[in-house]
Coordinates of C-alpha atoms in Angstrom, one line a residue:
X1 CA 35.9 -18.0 51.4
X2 CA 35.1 -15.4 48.3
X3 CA 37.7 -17.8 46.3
X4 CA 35.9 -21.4 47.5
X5 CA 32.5 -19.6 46.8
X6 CA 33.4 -18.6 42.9
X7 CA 34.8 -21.9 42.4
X8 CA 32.1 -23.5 43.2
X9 CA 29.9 -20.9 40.9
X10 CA 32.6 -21.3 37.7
X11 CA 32.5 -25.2 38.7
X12 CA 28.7 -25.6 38.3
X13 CA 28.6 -23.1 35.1
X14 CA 31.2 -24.8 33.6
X15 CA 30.2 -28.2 33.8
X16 CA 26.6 -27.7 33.9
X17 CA 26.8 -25.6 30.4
X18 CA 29.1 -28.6 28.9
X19 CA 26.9 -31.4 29.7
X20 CA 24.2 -29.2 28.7
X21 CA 25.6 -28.7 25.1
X22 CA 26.4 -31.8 24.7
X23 CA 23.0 -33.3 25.5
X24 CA 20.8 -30.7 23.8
X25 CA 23.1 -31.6 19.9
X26 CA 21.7 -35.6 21.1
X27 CA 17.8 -33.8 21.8
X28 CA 17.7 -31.5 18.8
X29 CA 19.0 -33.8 16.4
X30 CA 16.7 -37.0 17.9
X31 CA 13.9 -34.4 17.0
X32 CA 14.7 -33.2 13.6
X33 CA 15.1 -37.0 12.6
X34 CA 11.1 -37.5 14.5
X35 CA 12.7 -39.8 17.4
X36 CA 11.1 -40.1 20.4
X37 CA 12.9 -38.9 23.3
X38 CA 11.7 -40.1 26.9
X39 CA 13.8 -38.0 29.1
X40 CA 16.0 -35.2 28.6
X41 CA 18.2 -35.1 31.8
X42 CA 21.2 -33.4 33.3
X43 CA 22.7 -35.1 36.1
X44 CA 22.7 -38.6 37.4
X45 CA 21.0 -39.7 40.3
X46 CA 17.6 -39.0 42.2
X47 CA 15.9 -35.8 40.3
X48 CA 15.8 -32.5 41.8
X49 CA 13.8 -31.1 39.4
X50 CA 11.0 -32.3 37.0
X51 CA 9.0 -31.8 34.5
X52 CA 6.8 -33.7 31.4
X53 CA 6.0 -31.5 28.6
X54 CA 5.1 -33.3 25.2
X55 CA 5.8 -36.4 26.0
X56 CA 9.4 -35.5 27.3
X57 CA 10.0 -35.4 30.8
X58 CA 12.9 -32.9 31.3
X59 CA 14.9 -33.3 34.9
X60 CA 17.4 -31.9 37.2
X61 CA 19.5 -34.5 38.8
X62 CA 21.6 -34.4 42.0
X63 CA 24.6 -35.4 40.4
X64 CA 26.1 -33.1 37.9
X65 CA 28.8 -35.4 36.3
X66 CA 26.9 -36.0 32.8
X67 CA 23.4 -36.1 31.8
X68 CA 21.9 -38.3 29.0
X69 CA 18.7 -38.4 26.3
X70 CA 16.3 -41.7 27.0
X71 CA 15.5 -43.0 23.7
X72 CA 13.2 -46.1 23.0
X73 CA 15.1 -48.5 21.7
X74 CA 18.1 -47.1 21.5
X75 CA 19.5 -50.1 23.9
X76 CA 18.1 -52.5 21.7
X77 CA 15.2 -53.4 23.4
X78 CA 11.8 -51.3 23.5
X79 CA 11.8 -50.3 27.0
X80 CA 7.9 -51.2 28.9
X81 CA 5.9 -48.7 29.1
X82 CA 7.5 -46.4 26.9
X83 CA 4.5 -44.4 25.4
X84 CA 6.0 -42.0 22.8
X85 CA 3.4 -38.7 21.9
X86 CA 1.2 -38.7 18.9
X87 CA 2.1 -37.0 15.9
X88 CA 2.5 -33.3 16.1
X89 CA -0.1 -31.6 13.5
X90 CA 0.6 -29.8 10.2
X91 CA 0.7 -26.2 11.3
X92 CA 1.2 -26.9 15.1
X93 CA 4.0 -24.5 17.2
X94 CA 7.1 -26.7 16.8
X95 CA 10.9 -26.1 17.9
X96 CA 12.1 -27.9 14.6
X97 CA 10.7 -28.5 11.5
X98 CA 10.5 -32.1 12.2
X99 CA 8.7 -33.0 15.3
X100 CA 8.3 -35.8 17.4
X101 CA 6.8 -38.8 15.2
X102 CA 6.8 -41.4 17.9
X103 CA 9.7 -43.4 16.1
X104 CA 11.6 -45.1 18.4
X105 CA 15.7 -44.4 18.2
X106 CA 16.3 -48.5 16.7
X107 CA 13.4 -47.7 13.8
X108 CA 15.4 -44.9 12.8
X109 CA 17.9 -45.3 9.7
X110 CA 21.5 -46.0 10.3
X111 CA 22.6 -42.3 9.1
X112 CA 19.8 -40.8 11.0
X113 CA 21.1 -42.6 14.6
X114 CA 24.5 -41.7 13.0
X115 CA 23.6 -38.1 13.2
X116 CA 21.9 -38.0 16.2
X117 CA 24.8 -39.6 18.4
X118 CA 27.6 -37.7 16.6
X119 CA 25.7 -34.0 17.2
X120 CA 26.8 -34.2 21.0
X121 CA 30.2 -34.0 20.1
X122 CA 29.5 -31.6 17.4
X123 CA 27.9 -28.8 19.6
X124 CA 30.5 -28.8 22.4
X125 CA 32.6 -28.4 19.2
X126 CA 30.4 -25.5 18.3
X127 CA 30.3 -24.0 22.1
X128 CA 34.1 -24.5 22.2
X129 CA 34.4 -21.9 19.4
X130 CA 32.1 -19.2 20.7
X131 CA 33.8 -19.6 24.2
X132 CA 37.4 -18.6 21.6
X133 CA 35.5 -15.5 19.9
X134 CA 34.3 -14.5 23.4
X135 CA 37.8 -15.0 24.9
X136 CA 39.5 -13.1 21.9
X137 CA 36.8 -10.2 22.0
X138 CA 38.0 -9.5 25.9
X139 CA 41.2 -9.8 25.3
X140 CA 43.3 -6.9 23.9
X141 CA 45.4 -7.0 20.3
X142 CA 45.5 -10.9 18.9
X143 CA 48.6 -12.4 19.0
X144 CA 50.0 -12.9 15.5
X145 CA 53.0 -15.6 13.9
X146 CA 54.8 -12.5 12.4
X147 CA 58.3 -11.7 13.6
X148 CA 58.1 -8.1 14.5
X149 CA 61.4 -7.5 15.9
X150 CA 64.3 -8.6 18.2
X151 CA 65.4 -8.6 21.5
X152 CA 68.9 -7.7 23.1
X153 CA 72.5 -7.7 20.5
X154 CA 73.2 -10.4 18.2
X155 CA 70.0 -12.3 18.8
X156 CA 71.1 -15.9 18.1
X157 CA 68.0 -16.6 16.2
X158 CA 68.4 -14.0 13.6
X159 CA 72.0 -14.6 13.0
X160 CA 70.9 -18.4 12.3
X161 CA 68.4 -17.6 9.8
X162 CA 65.0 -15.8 11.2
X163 CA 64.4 -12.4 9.9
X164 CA 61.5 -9.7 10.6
X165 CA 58.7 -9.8 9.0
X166 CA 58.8 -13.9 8.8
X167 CA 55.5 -15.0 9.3
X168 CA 56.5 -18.9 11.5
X169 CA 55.1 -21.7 10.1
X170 CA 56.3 -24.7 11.9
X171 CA 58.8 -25.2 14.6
X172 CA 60.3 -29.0 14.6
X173 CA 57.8 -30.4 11.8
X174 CA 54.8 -29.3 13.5
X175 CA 52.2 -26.6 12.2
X176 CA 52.1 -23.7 14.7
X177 CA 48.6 -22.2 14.1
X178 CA 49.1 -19.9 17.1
X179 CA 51.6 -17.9 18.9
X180 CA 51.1 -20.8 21.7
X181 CA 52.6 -23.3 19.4
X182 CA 55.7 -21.9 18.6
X183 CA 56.8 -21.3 22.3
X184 CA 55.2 -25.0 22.6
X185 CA 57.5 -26.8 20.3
X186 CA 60.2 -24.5 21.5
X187 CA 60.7 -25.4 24.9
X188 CA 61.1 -29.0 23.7
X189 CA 64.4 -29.0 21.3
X190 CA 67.1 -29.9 22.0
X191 CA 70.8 -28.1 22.2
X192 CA 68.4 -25.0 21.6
X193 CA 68.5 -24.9 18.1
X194 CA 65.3 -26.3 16.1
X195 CA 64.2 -26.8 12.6
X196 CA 61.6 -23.9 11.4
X197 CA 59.5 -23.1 8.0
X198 CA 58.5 -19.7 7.6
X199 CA 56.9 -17.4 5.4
X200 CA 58.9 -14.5 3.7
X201 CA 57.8 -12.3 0.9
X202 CA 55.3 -15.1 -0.3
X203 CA 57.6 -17.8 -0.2
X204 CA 57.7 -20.7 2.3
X205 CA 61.8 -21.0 3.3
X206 CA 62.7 -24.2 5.7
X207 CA 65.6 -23.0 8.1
X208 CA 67.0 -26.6 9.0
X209 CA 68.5 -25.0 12.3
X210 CA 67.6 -21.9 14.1
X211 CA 69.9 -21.7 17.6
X212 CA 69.1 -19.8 20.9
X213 CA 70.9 -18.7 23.5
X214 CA 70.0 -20.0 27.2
X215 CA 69.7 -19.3 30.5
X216 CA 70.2 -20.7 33.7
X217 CA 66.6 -21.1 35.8
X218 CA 66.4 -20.2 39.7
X219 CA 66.2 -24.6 39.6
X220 CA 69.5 -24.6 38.1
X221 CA 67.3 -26.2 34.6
X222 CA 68.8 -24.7 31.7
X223 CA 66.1 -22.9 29.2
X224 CA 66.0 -21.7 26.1
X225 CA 65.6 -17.7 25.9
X226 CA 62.8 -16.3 23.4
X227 CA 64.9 -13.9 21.2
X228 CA 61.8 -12.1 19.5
X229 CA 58.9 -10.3 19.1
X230 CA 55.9 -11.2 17.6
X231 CA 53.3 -8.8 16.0
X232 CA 49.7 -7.8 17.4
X233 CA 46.8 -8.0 15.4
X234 CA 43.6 -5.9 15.5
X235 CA 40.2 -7.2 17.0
X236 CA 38.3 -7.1 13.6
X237 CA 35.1 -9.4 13.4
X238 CA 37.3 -11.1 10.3
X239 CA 40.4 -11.8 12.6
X240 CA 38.3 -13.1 15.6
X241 CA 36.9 -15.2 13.7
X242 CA 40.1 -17.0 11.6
X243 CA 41.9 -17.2 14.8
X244 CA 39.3 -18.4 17.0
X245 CA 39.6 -21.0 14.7
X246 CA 43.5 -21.1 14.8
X247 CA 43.4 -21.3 18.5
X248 CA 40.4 -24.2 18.3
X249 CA 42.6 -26.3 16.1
X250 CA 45.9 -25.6 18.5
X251 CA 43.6 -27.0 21.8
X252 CA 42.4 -30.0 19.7
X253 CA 46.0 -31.0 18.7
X254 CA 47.2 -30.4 22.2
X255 CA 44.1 -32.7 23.5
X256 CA 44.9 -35.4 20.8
X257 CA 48.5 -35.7 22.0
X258 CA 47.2 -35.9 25.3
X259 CA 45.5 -38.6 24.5
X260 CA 48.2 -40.2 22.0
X261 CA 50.5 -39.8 25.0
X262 CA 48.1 -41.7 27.5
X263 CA 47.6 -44.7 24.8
X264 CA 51.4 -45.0 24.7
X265 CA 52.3 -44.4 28.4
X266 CA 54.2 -41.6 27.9
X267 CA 51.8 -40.1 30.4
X268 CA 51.0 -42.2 33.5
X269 CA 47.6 -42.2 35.8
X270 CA 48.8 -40.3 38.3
X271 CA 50.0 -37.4 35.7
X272 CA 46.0 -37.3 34.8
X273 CA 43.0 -35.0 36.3
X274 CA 39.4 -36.9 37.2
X275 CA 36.9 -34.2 38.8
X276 CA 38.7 -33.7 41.7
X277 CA 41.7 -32.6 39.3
X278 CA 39.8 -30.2 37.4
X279 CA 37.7 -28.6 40.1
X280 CA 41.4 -27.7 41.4
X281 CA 42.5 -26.0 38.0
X282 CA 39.0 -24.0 37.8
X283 CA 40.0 -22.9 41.4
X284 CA 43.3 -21.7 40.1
X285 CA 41.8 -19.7 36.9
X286 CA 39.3 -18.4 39.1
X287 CA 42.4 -16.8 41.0
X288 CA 43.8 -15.4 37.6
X289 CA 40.7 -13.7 36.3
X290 CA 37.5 -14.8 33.9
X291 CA 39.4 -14.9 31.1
X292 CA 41.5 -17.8 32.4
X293 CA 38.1 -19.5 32.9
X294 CA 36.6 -19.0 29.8
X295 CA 39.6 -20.6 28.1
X296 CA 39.8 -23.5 31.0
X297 CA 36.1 -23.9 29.7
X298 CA 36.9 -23.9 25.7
X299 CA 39.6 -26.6 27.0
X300 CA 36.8 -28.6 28.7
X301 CA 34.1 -28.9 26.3
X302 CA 36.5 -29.7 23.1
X303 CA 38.0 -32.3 25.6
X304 CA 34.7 -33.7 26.0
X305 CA 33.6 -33.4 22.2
X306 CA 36.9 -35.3 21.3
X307 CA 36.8 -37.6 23.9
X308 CA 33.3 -38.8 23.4
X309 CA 34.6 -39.2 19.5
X310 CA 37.1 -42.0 20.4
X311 CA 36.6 -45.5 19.1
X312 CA 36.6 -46.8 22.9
X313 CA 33.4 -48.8 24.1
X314 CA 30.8 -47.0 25.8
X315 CA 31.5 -43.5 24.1
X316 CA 29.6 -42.3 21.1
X317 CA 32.8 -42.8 19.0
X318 CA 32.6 -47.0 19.6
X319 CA 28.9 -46.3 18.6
X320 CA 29.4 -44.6 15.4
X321 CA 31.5 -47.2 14.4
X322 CA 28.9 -50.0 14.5
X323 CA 26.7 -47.5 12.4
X324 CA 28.8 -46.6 10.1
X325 CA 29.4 -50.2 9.9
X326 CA 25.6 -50.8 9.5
X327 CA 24.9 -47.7 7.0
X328 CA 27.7 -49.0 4.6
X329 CA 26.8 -53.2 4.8
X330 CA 23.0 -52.9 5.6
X331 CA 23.9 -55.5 8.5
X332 CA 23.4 -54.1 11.9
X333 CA 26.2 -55.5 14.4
X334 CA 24.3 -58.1 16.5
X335 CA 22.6 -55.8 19.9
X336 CA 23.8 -58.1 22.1
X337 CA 27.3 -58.0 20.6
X338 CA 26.9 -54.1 21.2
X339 CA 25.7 -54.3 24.9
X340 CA 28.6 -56.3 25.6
X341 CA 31.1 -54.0 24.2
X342 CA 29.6 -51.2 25.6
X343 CA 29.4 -52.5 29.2
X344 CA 32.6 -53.5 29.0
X345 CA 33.7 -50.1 28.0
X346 CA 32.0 -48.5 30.5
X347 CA 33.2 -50.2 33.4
X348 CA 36.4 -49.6 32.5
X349 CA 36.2 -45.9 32.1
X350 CA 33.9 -46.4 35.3
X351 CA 37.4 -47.9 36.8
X352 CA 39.8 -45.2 35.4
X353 CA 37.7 -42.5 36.8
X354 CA 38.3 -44.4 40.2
X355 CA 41.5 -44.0 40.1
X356 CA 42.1 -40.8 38.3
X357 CA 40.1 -39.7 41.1
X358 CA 41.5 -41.5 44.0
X359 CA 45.4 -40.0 42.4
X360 CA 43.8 -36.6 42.4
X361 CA 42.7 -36.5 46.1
X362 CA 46.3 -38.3 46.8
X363 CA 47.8 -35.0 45.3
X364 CA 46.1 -32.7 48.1
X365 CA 46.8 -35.2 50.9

């Protein structure tokens, strides 16, 4: 019961923080550029909470799976009845130094509508990397790159090239920016041996074929055995801050293949998590402690900022194409070649998410 009821308390904090973010980078920046915004809502659905201040009407909805910023004419079409507010006065209290102007979001320039639909994906870029230097302050010494020592006699990997003190590089081509990456790329060679570029004494040395020994798993699999020790680093505000960064970059590659996986079908639909799917895996951080949530959370929201950056129709990264397009030709894409693209792209996400969802719900069946 205590598990179901902070689940449901991580689920809600989580999600309602992410759409949040995301929404308030399309709000601020529709301000600072003077656009009018009608509604500022999180949720979908009937409203659970209202209210109208300055011309915005700000709302609670029942259904907590996104939110969105109205804009005049951000469709295309001025929407009836639309009233934006009068100009705010020189010298009047103001958020931003640019306040609302009553421009609708289509009389705004091409780089301004650029800006505005790209600073969703920027802050839940932003809140992804406090959520790291939160996580990293909690957490005890920072896990370094830097061979420290050995394990056990005759560790394979030393006698095949890796030495103490090498700071790792790269494991099978790939840049390891944490200590994550390295075990990452390890468990995938083959033969157990792997190509590594490392750091010693200044100098970057490729080792074209580090080996490991192996070990049988209680499934009879066969897995490679981690042979070394890597050194801890010291929580100073310097270090939290580079490898926050560090770790941002290693969950945006990860996300990226994810994706590069799905395009390809390497990765099928039933190997994918819709709400159902998640809600699960915050239920089984909960289980392991904040700290697993906090990083299931820096997960979510650079999903989400990557995601909506994706050249599909219906996400912001279709959108900033046709505005890019427009701010470099000075010829808008037709609107009604837009809507249809967009509509098009949003029913089929609209499908996927029917059936991500119906293969999650399958899995607890």
């Amino acid at each position: 019961m205590l598990t179901a009821l902070l689940t449901v308390i991580a689920t809600v904090l989580v999600f309602g923080t992410v759409v949040l973010v995301h929404e308030l980078g399309h709000f601020l920046a529709a301000r600072r550029c003077g656009i009018h915004v009608q509604e500022f809502s999180i949720g979908f659905g009937p409203a659970v909470w209202s209210r109208v201040k300055n011309g915005t009407r700000y709302s609670v909805r029942l259904l907590p799976l996104g939110g969105y910023n109205a804009m005049p004419g951000e469709n295309g079409d001025e929407e009836e009845g639309a009233q934006p507010p009068p100009c705010a006065r020189a010298g009047s209290a103001a958020p931003l130094p640019a306040v609302i102007s009553g421009k609708n979001f289509d009389e705004a320039g091409p780089w301004q509508r650029f800006f505005v639909i790209l600073s969703g994906a920027a802050m839940n870029f932003v809140l992804g990397y406090l959520v790291l230097v939160m996580l990293l302050c909690l957490r005890g010494p920072i896990t370094s790159c830097v061979i420290y020592d050995f394990i056990g006699e005759n560790p394979s990997s030393a006698a095949s090239g890796l030495q103490a003190g090498d700071e790792v590089l790269a494991v099978n081509g790939h840049i390891c920016f944490v200590a994550e990456d390295i075990v990452y790329e390890l468990q995938r060679v083959q033969n157990h041996t792997a190509p590594m570029t490392v750091l010693r004494g200044g100098e970057i040395v490729h080792l074209p074929a580090v080996r490991f020994d192996s070990a049988t798993a209680e499934n009879g699999a066969d897995t490679l055995v981690l042979d070394f020790q890597v050194y801890g680093i010291a929580r100073t505000p310097h270090a939290v801050a580079g490898w926050a960064a560090r770790y941002f970059a290693y969950y945006a590659r990860a996300i990226l293949r994810g994706f590069a996986d799905m395009f390809t079908g390497r990765v099928g639909i039933n190997q994918l998590s819709g709400p159902v799917g998640v809600v699960s895996t915050i239920s089984q951080a909960v289980q392991y402690g904040w700290q697993d949530v906090l990083s299931l959370a820096a997960l979510i929201t650079i999903n989400l900022g990557i995601f909506n950056l994706l050249p599909i129709p219906g996400l912001d990264g279709c959108k900033l194409l046709f505005l890019a397009f427009e701010g470099l030709t000075r010829r808008a894409v037709p609107a009604r070649i837009q809507a249809m693209v967009n509509a098009a792209g949003i029913v089929a996400l609209l499908m996927l998410m029917v059936a991500v969802t119906f293969s999650d719900i399958t899995k607890f069946l």
